[in-house]
Amino acid sequence: MPLHKAEHTELCVFSDASTKAIGAVAYLKTVQKDGQTEVGFVMEENPADHASRSLPASRLAQTTWFSGPSFLRSPPTEEAQTSERFNLIEPENDTEIRPEMKTYNTYLNEEILTPDRFQRFSSLHSLLRGVAFLIHTTRSCKQMNKSSECKGWHRCKCPRTAEELDQAMHVVLQVSQRSAFAKELAALQAQKPIPKNSCL
């Protein structure tokens, strides 16, 4: 029967109850004016063949994959014709509705600069020059100063500027204070009073 001559059409889709829905099949049900019902495959991109691969070919014809459940060919009952559609009630609490779940496990191993790194320098002056060089190189890689000839990673022979040396001193003092007053900083970050035995 041509589809345009059908008085009523239904698209019926069935799937298994597994979490991955590995088996699914779709049928097109058409009802003629005289009440005759026909059920046929929706052939385009039908996943039914994948779900039936585990069956031998000799048994495949005996299954309902080709014909669909028998009730599809029965005339629609009055109850089915007048049935109402109901919206889902609290779908977020329905255990049958499986939400999309994403699990992330992030581990950050952040190496914090400690004063131990400073011990390899013979004097405060050489330490400040070394830290200032790192600051200079970082700026060069970021190209913060586009007019500068220093770009990217390079061994710069120019003397360090007063600003770079000042920033280097700030870094050294910050690292030293963070190490010497670790308990005090932790208390302040937790909005708690400084320990009474603190030297501050």
Short mmCIF file of C-alpha atoms in Angstrom, two decimals:
data_model
loop_
_atom_site.label_atom_id
_atom_site.label_comp_id
_atom_site.label_asym_id
_atom_site.label_seq_id
_atom_site.Cartn_x
_atom_site.Cartn_y
_atom_site.Cartn_z
CA MET A 1 0.00 0.00 0.00
CA PRO A 2 1.42 3.43 -0.91
CA LEU A 3 2.31 5.45 2.15
CA HIS A 4 0.32 8.50 1.02
CA LYS A 5 -2.87 6.42 0.97
CA ALA A 6 -2.52 5.32 4.58
CA GLU A 7 -5.08 6.72 6.96
CA HIS A 8 -2.80 6.39 9.95
CA THR A 9 0.96 5.90 10.29
CA GLU A 10 3.12 5.13 13.32
CA LEU A 11 6.86 4.85 13.72
CA CYS A 12 7.59 2.17 16.32
CA VAL A 13 11.08 1.84 17.76
CA PHE A 14 12.17 -0.90 20.15
CA SER A 15 15.46 -1.22 21.98
CA ASP A 16 16.89 -3.45 24.66
CA ALA A 17 17.22 -2.40 28.29
CA SER A 18 20.98 -2.32 28.48
CA THR A 19 22.83 0.85 29.36
CA LYS A 20 24.46 0.88 25.92
CA ALA A 21 21.27 0.03 23.97
CA ILE A 22 23.12 -2.40 21.72
CA GLY A 23 19.93 -3.67 20.07
CA ALA A 24 17.35 -1.46 18.36
CA VAL A 25 14.88 -1.88 15.53
CA ALA A 26 12.36 0.45 13.88
CA TYR A 27 9.07 -0.41 12.13
CA LEU A 28 6.63 1.69 10.15
CA LYS A 29 3.01 0.78 10.92
CA THR A 30 0.38 1.86 8.39
CA VAL A 31 -3.39 1.51 8.77
CA GLN A 32 -5.67 1.55 5.73
CA LYS A 33 -9.20 2.94 5.60
CA ASP A 34 -10.66 -0.56 5.90
CA GLY A 35 -8.66 -1.17 9.09
CA GLN A 36 -6.04 -3.42 7.52
CA THR A 37 -2.67 -2.97 9.17
CA GLU A 38 0.75 -3.39 7.60
CA VAL A 39 4.09 -3.35 9.35
CA GLY A 40 7.38 -2.93 7.55
CA PHE A 41 11.02 -2.21 8.24
CA VAL A 42 12.37 1.28 8.12
CA MET A 43 15.31 0.14 6.07
CA GLU A 44 17.48 3.26 6.04
CA GLU A 45 20.19 3.03 8.70
CA ASN A 46 18.33 0.28 10.52
CA PRO A 47 20.49 -1.07 13.37
CA ALA A 48 18.54 -4.33 13.62
CA ASP A 49 21.08 -6.28 11.59
CA HIS A 50 23.78 -5.48 14.14
CA ALA A 51 21.65 -6.74 17.00
CA SER A 52 20.85 -10.02 15.19
CA ARG A 53 24.39 -11.06 14.29
CA SER A 54 24.60 -13.43 17.23
CA LEU A 55 21.75 -15.55 15.80
CA PRO A 56 22.33 -18.19 13.14
CA ALA A 57 20.76 -17.38 9.79
CA SER A 58 18.54 -20.44 10.07
CA ARG A 59 16.89 -19.05 13.21
CA LEU A 60 16.67 -15.45 12.12
CA ALA A 61 13.46 -15.96 10.16
CA GLN A 62 11.77 -17.35 13.27
CA THR A 63 12.38 -14.22 15.32
CA THR A 64 10.26 -11.09 15.46
CA TRP A 65 12.96 -8.90 13.98
CA PHE A 66 11.44 -9.09 10.51
CA SER A 67 7.78 -8.82 11.46
CA GLY A 68 7.82 -6.98 14.75
CA PRO A 69 5.62 -7.83 17.76
CA SER A 70 2.22 -9.25 16.91
CA PHE A 71 0.30 -6.44 18.60
CA LEU A 72 1.57 -4.02 15.96
CA ARG A 73 -0.65 -5.74 13.38
CA SER A 74 -3.71 -5.63 15.61
CA PRO A 75 -6.25 -2.86 15.03
CA PRO A 76 -5.77 0.05 17.39
CA THR A 77 -7.93 -0.19 20.48
CA GLU A 78 -10.12 2.63 21.66
CA GLU A 79 -7.90 3.04 24.69
CA ALA A 80 -4.82 3.43 22.49
CA GLN A 81 -6.54 5.97 20.26
CA THR A 82 -7.64 8.15 23.16
CA SER A 83 -4.52 7.74 25.28
CA GLU A 84 -3.03 10.95 26.55
CA ARG A 85 0.58 11.96 26.53
CA PHE A 86 2.18 12.64 29.87
CA ASN A 87 5.26 14.69 30.56
CA LEU A 88 8.04 13.25 32.66
CA ILE A 89 7.72 14.00 36.36
CA GLU A 90 11.02 14.93 37.98
CA PRO A 91 13.22 13.35 35.29
CA GLU A 92 16.32 14.23 37.30
CA ASN A 93 15.13 11.82 40.03
CA ASP A 94 14.02 9.05 37.67
CA THR A 95 16.47 6.15 37.94
CA GLU A 96 15.40 4.84 34.53
CA ILE A 97 16.63 8.01 32.85
CA ARG A 98 20.37 7.80 32.66
CA PRO A 99 21.99 11.23 32.71
CA GLU A 100 25.16 11.93 30.84
CA MET A 101 27.94 11.50 33.33
CA LYS A 102 31.47 12.78 33.01
CA THR A 103 34.24 11.91 35.41
CA TYR A 104 37.45 13.84 35.56
CA ASN A 105 40.47 13.04 37.66
CA THR A 106 43.03 15.80 37.65
CA TYR A 107 46.31 15.60 39.49
CA LEU A 108 48.45 18.69 39.53
CA ASN A 109 52.04 18.29 40.55
CA GLU A 110 53.09 21.88 40.97
CA GLU A 111 56.70 22.47 41.90
CA ILE A 112 56.88 25.53 44.11
CA LEU A 113 60.09 27.51 44.16
CA THR A 114 61.82 27.05 47.52
CA PRO A 115 64.89 28.72 49.09
CA ASP A 116 66.82 25.48 48.52
CA ARG A 117 67.30 26.59 44.93
CA PHE A 118 69.09 29.69 46.16
CA GLN A 119 71.90 27.77 47.87
CA ARG A 120 73.75 27.14 44.62
CA PHE A 121 74.53 30.85 44.31
CA SER A 122 77.63 32.23 46.02
CA SER A 123 76.17 35.65 46.84
CA LEU A 124 72.95 37.61 46.90
CA HIS A 125 74.18 39.61 43.92
CA SER A 126 74.64 36.50 41.74
CA LEU A 127 71.26 35.18 42.91
CA LEU A 128 69.51 38.38 41.90
CA ARG A 129 71.25 38.35 38.52
CA GLY A 130 70.14 34.76 37.92
CA VAL A 131 66.51 35.42 38.85
CA ALA A 132 66.52 38.66 36.85
CA PHE A 133 67.78 36.71 33.83
CA LEU A 134 64.81 34.31 34.13
CA ILE A 135 62.43 37.27 34.37
CA HIS A 136 64.04 38.83 31.30
CA THR A 137 63.81 35.56 29.33
CA THR A 138 60.16 35.07 30.31
CA ARG A 139 59.33 38.53 29.07
CA SER A 140 61.24 37.89 25.85
CA CYS A 141 59.26 34.69 25.19
CA LYS A 142 56.00 36.53 25.82
CA GLN A 143 57.28 39.44 23.73
CA MET A 144 55.90 41.96 26.19
CA ASN A 145 58.29 44.58 24.84
CA LYS A 146 57.90 44.43 21.05
CA SER A 147 60.47 47.15 20.48
CA SER A 148 63.18 45.16 22.25
CA GLU A 149 65.71 43.18 20.23
CA CYS A 150 65.52 40.37 22.79
CA LYS A 151 62.93 37.83 21.64
CA GLY A 152 62.43 34.21 22.64
CA TRP A 153 64.95 32.07 24.48
CA HIS A 154 68.42 33.53 24.16
CA ARG A 155 71.60 34.15 26.10
CA CYS A 156 71.36 37.88 26.58
CA LYS A 157 74.64 39.71 27.08
CA CYS A 158 73.01 43.01 27.99
CA PRO A 159 73.13 43.99 31.67
CA ARG A 160 69.96 43.49 33.68
CA THR A 161 67.80 46.54 34.14
CA ALA A 162 67.01 48.10 37.50
CA GLU A 163 63.38 47.00 37.10
CA GLU A 164 64.36 43.36 36.49
CA LEU A 165 66.70 43.37 39.50
CA ASP A 166 63.97 44.91 41.65
CA GLN A 167 61.51 42.21 40.57
CA ALA A 168 64.15 39.57 41.27
CA MET A 169 64.55 40.89 44.82
CA HIS A 170 60.78 40.76 45.23
CA VAL A 171 60.73 37.10 44.11
CA VAL A 172 63.57 36.13 46.46
CA LEU A 173 61.94 37.84 49.44
CA GLN A 174 58.55 36.32 48.65
CA VAL A 175 59.96 32.79 48.39
CA SER A 176 61.98 33.21 51.59
CA GLN A 177 59.00 34.56 53.54
CA ARG A 178 56.71 31.83 52.22
CA SER A 179 59.15 29.23 53.52
CA ALA A 180 59.96 30.88 56.85
CA PHE A 181 56.37 31.76 57.72
CA ALA A 182 54.49 28.81 56.20
CA LYS A 183 52.30 28.27 59.29
CA GLU A 184 51.44 31.94 59.54
CA LEU A 185 50.47 32.14 55.85
CA ALA A 186 48.34 29.00 56.15
CA ALA A 187 46.53 30.50 59.13
CA LEU A 188 45.90 33.78 57.32
CA GLN A 189 44.61 31.99 54.21
CA ALA A 190 42.22 29.98 56.39
CA GLN A 191 41.16 33.23 58.11
CA LYS A 192 42.43 31.95 61.45
CA PRO A 193 44.58 33.71 64.05
CA ILE A 194 48.35 33.46 63.77
CA PRO A 195 49.88 30.86 66.13
CA LYS A 196 50.88 32.32 69.47
CA ASN A 197 54.40 30.92 69.22
CA SER A 198 55.01 32.83 66.00
CA CYS A 199 57.88 35.30 65.95
CA LEU A 200 55.73 37.86 64.17
#
